[in-house]
Structures are given as C-alpha cells and as structure tokens.
Amino acid sequence: MEREAIVSEAAIQRRVAELADQICREYGLEKREDRLLLVGVLKGSFHFLSDLSRQLSFDVEVDFISVSSYAGEKKSSGIVQIRKDLDTNIEGRDVLIVEDIVDTGATLRHLRELLGTRKPRSLRVVSLLSKLQARGIPSDIEYIGFEIPDEFVVGYGLDYGERFRNLPYIAILREG
Ligand code: 5GP
C-alpha cells in the first residue's frame, strides 16, 4: 500500500490554531451559563480534539461518542450505529461536535439528528477534513479545516483497519 502525504504536520497545526481562534471569537461573544462541551467522535478525532482543545483560550468540557459507519472497510455502509453514547446530559448546553472527516455527510447528519433531540442550547460541528466539495455535496458544517480530494486518507487519527492513526500528517492510501 502506497501513502502520499497531502497535509503536513505543520499545516495541520497552523490550521488547528486558526480554527481555535475562530471558535474562540464566535463563542466568546455569546453569553453562556455553562462551559462549551466538545464532543469527540471516536476514534478518529482523538488527535484533533486534543490539539484543538489545547488551543482554546476558555475552559471547556470534553465527552466522547462512538459511531460506526465503515467498520474496517474503505467504503461507508450507510448504516450508522452508536457504539458508545455520551456520559453528559446535553440539554441546554452549547455543544460542538469534533469530527475527523466528512465524506458523504451521513454520519454527521445522523449525529446532529440524534443530539438535536436532546435539546442542546446550540449544536455546531467542526471537522478537520471534508470531501463534500470534491463530491459536489452542499455543506452545512460550521467549521472545516481542509477540503480534500475524494480519496481514502489515513493519519492524524484516521485509520485503515486500525493502522496509521499515529501518523502526524494526512496521507492518501492507495493499493499497490
Ligand atoms: P460519512 O458518513 O460522512 O460518509 O463518513 C464519515 C466517517 O467515515 C468518518 O467519521 C470516518 O470514520 C470515515 N471516513 C470517511 N472518509 C474516510 C477516509 O478517507 N479515511 C478514513 N480513514 N476514514 C474515513
């Protein structure tokens, strides 16, 4: 299998700092009763959530949800299952879903619907990567790190059969 780096470690770190600035500006203006709750979507978002949260200049809470749509495959099954639910009651809370990558958008649509029924005060999404533009799909995601080509990528949390999550950069994975 061949790997072609498309987003370097330095580029990721720069963009994460920019996203954190934008999030701080936009949430900082609002009057909030509670801390912002970052909801990391396991497992792929663990590096992104870790880096992003440390760039935010205000106190946040962190929780995780685990969903499966690929189950070790390179293509989405289209079926989204909750494997681990949140520990936090999000009613009345400001919630920011932290996602690694958006491909068809099905996972996020499902997550927004599910978490929306729990009546958060606000619900937004930050995704490090998106293939929506490459796929010609309109985006409703509030914060996006990088639009990438419609290719299968690994690294910085993203895996192929549990491999490559610890690469510090993003690479296209090709058979061969
Ligand atoms: P969607 O529901 O938007 O089609 O897919 C979202 C999920 O599929 C992501 O959270 C991620 O787990 C997985 N996924 C989508 N594209 C890729 C990719 O290029 N590489 C890896 N490793 N996972 C991906």
PDB file of C-alpha atoms and ligand atoms in Angstrom:
ATOM      1  CA  MET A   1       0.000   0.000   0.000  1.00  0.00           C
ATOM      2  CA  GLU A   2       1.350   3.408  -1.003  1.00  0.00           C
ATOM      3  CA  ARG A   3       0.992   6.590   1.018  1.00  0.00           C
ATOM      4  CA  GLU A   4       1.079  10.110  -0.419  1.00  0.00           C
ATOM      5  CA  ALA A   5       1.200  12.907   2.165  1.00  0.00           C
ATOM      6  CA  ILE A   6      -1.329  15.645   1.351  1.00  0.00           C
ATOM      7  CA  VAL A   7      -1.494  17.684   4.581  1.00  0.00           C
ATOM      8  CA  SER A   8       1.738  18.103   6.530  1.00  0.00           C
ATOM      9  CA  GLU A   9       2.054  18.130  10.302  1.00  0.00           C
ATOM     10  CA  ALA A  10       2.917  21.857  10.222  1.00  0.00           C
ATOM     11  CA  ALA A  11      -0.090  22.676   8.026  1.00  0.00           C
ATOM     12  CA  ILE A  12      -2.395  20.760  10.404  1.00  0.00           C
ATOM     13  CA  GLN A  13      -1.036  22.605  13.436  1.00  0.00           C
ATOM     14  CA  ARG A  14      -1.396  26.020  11.732  1.00  0.00           C
ATOM     15  CA  ARG A  15      -4.969  25.304  10.657  1.00  0.00           C
ATOM     16  CA  VAL A  16      -5.952  23.924  14.082  1.00  0.00           C
ATOM     17  CA  ALA A  17      -4.733  27.195  15.654  1.00  0.00           C
ATOM     18  CA  GLU A  18      -6.790  29.207  13.119  1.00  0.00           C
ATOM     19  CA  LEU A  19      -9.908  27.137  13.792  1.00  0.00           C
ATOM     20  CA  ALA A  20      -9.409  27.575  17.538  1.00  0.00           C
ATOM     21  CA  ASP A  21      -9.142  31.369  17.065  1.00  0.00           C
ATOM     22  CA  GLN A  22     -12.350  31.422  15.040  1.00  0.00           C
ATOM     23  CA  ILE A  23     -14.171  29.251  17.595  1.00  0.00           C
ATOM     24  CA  CYS A  24     -12.947  31.450  20.461  1.00  0.00           C
ATOM     25  CA  ARG A  25     -14.104  34.612  18.672  1.00  0.00           C
ATOM     26  CA  GLU A  26     -17.535  33.233  17.834  1.00  0.00           C
ATOM     27  CA  TYR A  27     -18.288  31.522  21.149  1.00  0.00           C
ATOM     28  CA  GLY A  28     -16.568  34.230  23.163  1.00  0.00           C
ATOM     29  CA  LEU A  29     -19.141  36.798  22.048  1.00  0.00           C
ATOM     30  CA  GLU A  30     -22.027  34.785  23.413  1.00  0.00           C
ATOM     31  CA  LYS A  31     -23.232  34.828  26.988  1.00  0.00           C
ATOM     32  CA  ARG A  32     -23.046  31.291  28.271  1.00  0.00           C
ATOM     33  CA  GLU A  33     -24.152  29.756  31.534  1.00  0.00           C
ATOM     34  CA  ASP A  34     -22.096  26.586  31.114  1.00  0.00           C
ATOM     35  CA  ARG A  35     -18.796  25.643  29.587  1.00  0.00           C
ATOM     36  CA  LEU A  36     -18.723  24.650  25.927  1.00  0.00           C
ATOM     37  CA  LEU A  37     -18.926  20.857  25.581  1.00  0.00           C
ATOM     38  CA  LEU A  38     -16.612  19.334  22.984  1.00  0.00           C
ATOM     39  CA  VAL A  39     -17.980  16.022  21.723  1.00  0.00           C
ATOM     40  CA  GLY A  40     -15.227  13.970  20.112  1.00  0.00           C
ATOM     41  CA  VAL A  41     -16.337  11.335  17.625  1.00  0.00           C
ATOM     42  CA  LEU A  42     -14.202   8.257  18.339  1.00  0.00           C
ATOM     43  CA  LYS A  43     -11.792   7.102  17.399  1.00  0.00           C
ATOM     44  CA  GLY A  44     -10.580   9.218  14.500  1.00  0.00           C
ATOM     45  CA  SER A  45     -10.913  12.642  16.153  1.00  0.00           C
ATOM     46  CA  PHE A  46      -8.693  11.986  19.176  1.00  0.00           C
ATOM     47  CA  HIS A  47      -5.608  13.896  17.958  1.00  0.00           C
ATOM     48  CA  PHE A  48      -7.713  16.737  16.558  1.00  0.00           C
ATOM     49  CA  LEU A  49      -9.747  17.121  19.752  1.00  0.00           C
ATOM     50  CA  SER A  50      -6.602  17.014  21.842  1.00  0.00           C
ATOM     51  CA  ASP A  51      -4.787  19.674  19.775  1.00  0.00           C
ATOM     52  CA  LEU A  52      -7.860  21.877  19.246  1.00  0.00           C
ATOM     53  CA  SER A  53      -8.887  21.873  22.903  1.00  0.00           C
ATOM     54  CA  ARG A  54      -5.402  22.987  23.986  1.00  0.00           C
ATOM     55  CA  GLN A  55      -5.570  25.961  21.604  1.00  0.00           C
ATOM     56  CA  LEU A  56      -8.880  27.226  23.032  1.00  0.00           C
ATOM     57  CA  SER A  57      -8.456  30.095  25.433  1.00  0.00           C
ATOM     58  CA  PHE A  58     -11.508  29.271  27.576  1.00  0.00           C
ATOM     59  CA  ASP A  59     -12.460  26.390  29.816  1.00  0.00           C
ATOM     60  CA  VAL A  60     -14.263  23.536  28.058  1.00  0.00           C
ATOM     61  CA  GLU A  61     -15.653  20.117  28.924  1.00  0.00           C
ATOM     62  CA  VAL A  62     -14.938  17.022  26.857  1.00  0.00           C
ATOM     63  CA  ASP A  63     -17.046  13.952  26.150  1.00  0.00           C
ATOM     64  CA  PHE A  64     -16.912  11.232  23.510  1.00  0.00           C
ATOM     65  CA  ILE A  65     -19.345   9.369  21.342  1.00  0.00           C
ATOM     66  CA  SER A  66     -18.507   6.375  19.203  1.00  0.00           C
ATOM     67  CA  VAL A  67     -20.351   5.583  15.996  1.00  0.00           C
ATOM     68  CA  SER A  68     -19.611   3.079  13.285  1.00  0.00           C
ATOM     69  CA  SER A  69     -20.293   3.507   9.615  1.00  0.00           C
ATOM     70  CA  TYR A  70     -17.251   1.938   7.943  1.00  0.00           C
ATOM     71  CA  ALA A  71     -16.427  -0.991  10.262  1.00  0.00           C
ATOM     72  CA  GLY A  72     -12.957  -1.615   8.850  1.00  0.00           C
ATOM     73  CA  GLU A  73     -13.946  -1.061   5.243  1.00  0.00           C
ATOM     74  CA  LYS A  74     -12.897   1.686   2.847  1.00  0.00           C
ATOM     75  CA  LYS A  75     -16.490   2.471   1.874  1.00  0.00           C
ATOM     76  CA  SER A  76     -19.350   3.623   4.093  1.00  0.00           C
ATOM     77  CA  SER A  77     -22.065   1.059   4.694  1.00  0.00           C
ATOM     78  CA  GLY A  78     -24.553   3.914   5.034  1.00  0.00           C
ATOM     79  CA  ILE A  79     -25.690   2.426   8.337  1.00  0.00           C
ATOM     80  CA  VAL A  80     -24.712   4.455  11.400  1.00  0.00           C
ATOM     81  CA  GLN A  81     -24.696   2.722  14.763  1.00  0.00           C
ATOM     82  CA  ILE A  82     -23.999   4.229  18.194  1.00  0.00           C
ATOM     83  CA  ARG A  83     -21.339   2.147  19.919  1.00  0.00           C
ATOM     84  CA  LYS A  84     -20.703   4.386  22.907  1.00  0.00           C
ATOM     85  CA  ASP A  85     -23.088   7.154  23.901  1.00  0.00           C
ATOM     86  CA  LEU A  86     -22.259  10.403  25.744  1.00  0.00           C
ATOM     87  CA  ASP A  87     -21.924  10.413  29.532  1.00  0.00           C
ATOM     88  CA  THR A  88     -23.132  14.030  29.677  1.00  0.00           C
ATOM     89  CA  ASN A  89     -26.703  15.341  29.674  1.00  0.00           C
ATOM     90  CA  ILE A  90     -26.549  17.973  26.913  1.00  0.00           C
ATOM     91  CA  GLU A  91     -29.956  19.603  27.464  1.00  0.00           C
ATOM     92  CA  GLY A  92     -29.443  23.383  27.461  1.00  0.00           C
ATOM     93  CA  ARG A  93     -25.717  23.037  26.711  1.00  0.00           C
ATOM     94  CA  ASP A  94     -23.588  24.539  23.952  1.00  0.00           C
ATOM     95  CA  VAL A  95     -22.252  21.514  22.094  1.00  0.00           C
ATOM     96  CA  LEU A  96     -19.508  21.406  19.488  1.00  0.00           C
ATOM     97  CA  ILE A  97     -19.137  18.073  17.679  1.00  0.00           C
ATOM     98  CA  VAL A  98     -15.472  17.436  16.839  1.00  0.00           C
ATOM     99  CA  GLU A  99     -15.159  15.169  13.805  1.00  0.00           C
ATOM    100  CA  ASP A 100     -12.122  13.933  11.888  1.00  0.00           C
ATOM    101  CA  ILE A 101     -13.540  13.734   8.378  1.00  0.00           C
ATOM    102  CA  VAL A 102     -16.796  14.184   6.497  1.00  0.00           C
ATOM    103  CA  ASP A 103     -17.241  12.051   3.421  1.00  0.00           C
ATOM    104  CA  THR A 104     -20.903  11.652   2.398  1.00  0.00           C
ATOM    105  CA  GLY A 105     -22.123  13.591   5.446  1.00  0.00           C
ATOM    106  CA  ALA A 106     -24.347  10.686   6.568  1.00  0.00           C
ATOM    107  CA  THR A 107     -22.625  10.198   9.933  1.00  0.00           C
ATOM    108  CA  LEU A 108     -22.883  13.854  10.870  1.00  0.00           C
ATOM    109  CA  ARG A 109     -26.481  14.126   9.716  1.00  0.00           C
ATOM    110  CA  HIS A 110     -27.330  11.213  11.946  1.00  0.00           C
ATOM    111  CA  LEU A 111     -25.362  12.653  14.883  1.00  0.00           C
ATOM    112  CA  ARG A 112     -26.962  16.092  14.524  1.00  0.00           C
ATOM    113  CA  GLU A 113     -30.410  14.500  14.454  1.00  0.00           C
ATOM    114  CA  LEU A 114     -29.716  12.317  17.467  1.00  0.00           C
ATOM    115  CA  LEU A 115     -28.082  15.014  19.612  1.00  0.00           C
ATOM    116  CA  GLY A 116     -30.649  17.596  18.427  1.00  0.00           C
ATOM    117  CA  THR A 117     -33.459  15.566  20.039  1.00  0.00           C
ATOM    118  CA  ARG A 118     -31.701  16.038  23.406  1.00  0.00           C
ATOM    119  CA  LYS A 119     -32.351  19.785  23.253  1.00  0.00           C
ATOM    120  CA  PRO A 120     -28.882  21.359  23.440  1.00  0.00           C
ATOM    121  CA  ARG A 121     -28.811  25.163  23.530  1.00  0.00           C
ATOM    122  CA  SER A 122     -26.663  25.143  20.410  1.00  0.00           C
ATOM    123  CA  LEU A 123     -25.161  22.411  18.254  1.00  0.00           C
ATOM    124  CA  ARG A 124     -22.313  23.062  15.840  1.00  0.00           C
ATOM    125  CA  VAL A 125     -19.742  20.927  14.063  1.00  0.00           C
ATOM    126  CA  VAL A 126     -16.016  21.282  13.468  1.00  0.00           C
ATOM    127  CA  SER A 127     -14.417  18.784  11.098  1.00  0.00           C
ATOM    128  CA  LEU A 128     -10.713  18.736  10.317  1.00  0.00           C
ATOM    129  CA  LEU A 129     -11.275  17.302   6.833  1.00  0.00           C
ATOM    130  CA  SER A 130     -14.109  17.321   4.320  1.00  0.00           C
ATOM    131  CA  LYS A 131     -14.636  15.660   0.944  1.00  0.00           C
ATOM    132  CA  LEU A 132     -18.000  17.374   0.410  1.00  0.00           C
ATOM    133  CA  GLN A 133     -16.695  19.942  -2.106  1.00  0.00           C
ATOM    134  CA  ALA A 134     -14.924  17.219  -4.137  1.00  0.00           C
ATOM    135  CA  ARG A 135     -18.151  15.229  -4.140  1.00  0.00           C
ATOM    136  CA  GLY A 136     -20.291  18.262  -5.043  1.00  0.00           C
ATOM    137  CA  ILE A 137     -22.360  17.925  -1.865  1.00  0.00           C
ATOM    138  CA  PRO A 138     -23.537  21.171  -0.193  1.00  0.00           C
ATOM    139  CA  SER A 139     -22.033  21.617   3.268  1.00  0.00           C
ATOM    140  CA  ASP A 140     -23.806  22.679   6.456  1.00  0.00           C
ATOM    141  CA  ILE A 141     -20.694  22.331   8.624  1.00  0.00           C
ATOM    142  CA  GLU A 142     -19.782  25.400  10.647  1.00  0.00           C
ATOM    143  CA  TYR A 143     -16.000  24.901  10.784  1.00  0.00           C
ATOM    144  CA  ILE A 144     -13.879  22.940   8.287  1.00  0.00           C
ATOM    145  CA  GLY A 145     -10.098  22.556   8.402  1.00  0.00           C
ATOM    146  CA  PHE A 146      -9.311  21.346   4.893  1.00  0.00           C
ATOM    147  CA  GLU A 147     -11.321  20.382   1.830  1.00  0.00           C
ATOM    148  CA  ILE A 148      -9.548  17.328   0.361  1.00  0.00           C
ATOM    149  CA  PRO A 149      -9.975  15.240  -2.816  1.00  0.00           C
ATOM    150  CA  ASP A 150     -12.377  12.305  -2.863  1.00  0.00           C
ATOM    151  CA  GLU A 151      -9.687   9.796  -1.879  1.00  0.00           C
ATOM    152  CA  PHE A 152      -9.244   7.483   1.107  1.00  0.00           C
ATOM    153  CA  VAL A 153      -6.915   9.099   3.642  1.00  0.00           C
ATOM    154  CA  VAL A 154      -5.169   7.977   6.825  1.00  0.00           C
ATOM    155  CA  GLY A 155      -3.127   9.549   9.595  1.00  0.00           C
ATOM    156  CA  TYR A 156      -3.641  12.061  12.429  1.00  0.00           C
ATOM    157  CA  GLY A 157      -6.253   9.741  13.971  1.00  0.00           C
ATOM    158  CA  LEU A 158      -7.650   8.271  10.767  1.00  0.00           C
ATOM    159  CA  ASP A 159      -7.091   4.557  10.229  1.00  0.00           C
ATOM    160  CA  TYR A 160      -7.293   1.746   7.766  1.00  0.00           C
ATOM    161  CA  GLY A 161      -8.033  -1.435   9.726  1.00  0.00           C
ATOM    162  CA  GLU A 162      -6.724   0.307  12.909  1.00  0.00           C
ATOM    163  CA  ARG A 163      -3.361   1.145  11.269  1.00  0.00           C
ATOM    164  CA  PHE A 164      -1.854   4.599  10.637  1.00  0.00           C
ATOM    165  CA  ARG A 165      -3.713   6.525  13.380  1.00  0.00           C
ATOM    166  CA  ASN A 166      -0.394   7.700  14.836  1.00  0.00           C
ATOM    167  CA  LEU A 167       0.944   9.295  11.647  1.00  0.00           C
ATOM    168  CA  PRO A 168       1.341  13.017  12.449  1.00  0.00           C
ATOM    169  CA  TYR A 169       0.213  14.025   8.933  1.00  0.00           C
ATOM    170  CA  ILE A 170      -2.614  13.149   6.496  1.00  0.00           C
ATOM    171  CA  ALA A 171      -1.852  10.849   3.563  1.00  0.00           C
ATOM    172  CA  ILE A 172      -3.790   9.296   0.701  1.00  0.00           C
ATOM    173  CA  LEU A 173      -3.684   5.498   0.910  1.00  0.00           C
ATOM    174  CA  ARG A 174      -3.530   3.660  -2.387  1.00  0.00           C
ATOM    175  CA  GLU A 175      -3.467  -0.054  -3.137  1.00  0.00           C
ATOM    176  CA  GLY A 176      -0.305  -1.190  -4.830  1.00  0.00           C
TER     177      GLY A 176
HETATM  178  P1  5GP B   1     -19.651   9.820   6.126  1.00  0.00           P
HETATM  179  O1  5GP B   1     -20.779   9.342   6.983  1.00  0.00           O
HETATM  180  O2  5GP B   1     -19.514  11.328   6.085  1.00  0.00           O
HETATM  181  O3  5GP B   1     -19.727   9.232   4.738  1.00  0.00           O
HETATM  182  O4  5GP B   1     -18.331   9.207   6.711  1.00  0.00           O
HETATM  183  C1  5GP B   1     -17.791   9.686   7.866  1.00  0.00           C
HETATM  184  C2  5GP B   1     -16.920   8.664   8.564  1.00  0.00           C
HETATM  185  O5  5GP B   1     -16.335   7.750   7.658  1.00  0.00           O
HETATM  186  C3  5GP B   1     -15.765   9.370   9.236  1.00  0.00           C
HETATM  187  O6  5GP B   1     -16.082   9.720  10.550  1.00  0.00           O
HETATM  188  C4  5GP B   1     -14.659   8.339   9.149  1.00  0.00           C
HETATM  189  O7  5GP B   1     -14.743   7.478  10.268  1.00  0.00           O
HETATM  190  C5  5GP B   1     -14.963   7.556   7.921  1.00  0.00           C
HETATM  191  N1  5GP B   1     -14.210   8.038   6.744  1.00  0.00           N
HETATM  192  C6  5GP B   1     -14.666   8.761   5.703  1.00  0.00           C
HETATM  193  N2  5GP B   1     -13.704   9.014   4.802  1.00  0.00           N
HETATM  194  C7  5GP B   1     -12.587   8.435   5.295  1.00  0.00           C
HETATM  195  C8  5GP B   1     -11.231   8.362   4.823  1.00  0.00           C
HETATM  196  O8  5GP B   1     -10.836   8.883   3.767  1.00  0.00           O
HETATM  197  N3  5GP B   1     -10.359   7.701   5.625  1.00  0.00           N
HETATM  198  C9  5GP B   1     -10.712   7.117   6.801  1.00  0.00           C
HETATM  199  N4  5GP B   1      -9.766   6.505   7.488  1.00  0.00           N
HETATM  200  N5  5GP B   1     -11.977   7.157   7.273  1.00  0.00           N
HETATM  201  C10 5GP B   1     -12.901   7.825   6.529  1.00  0.00           C
END
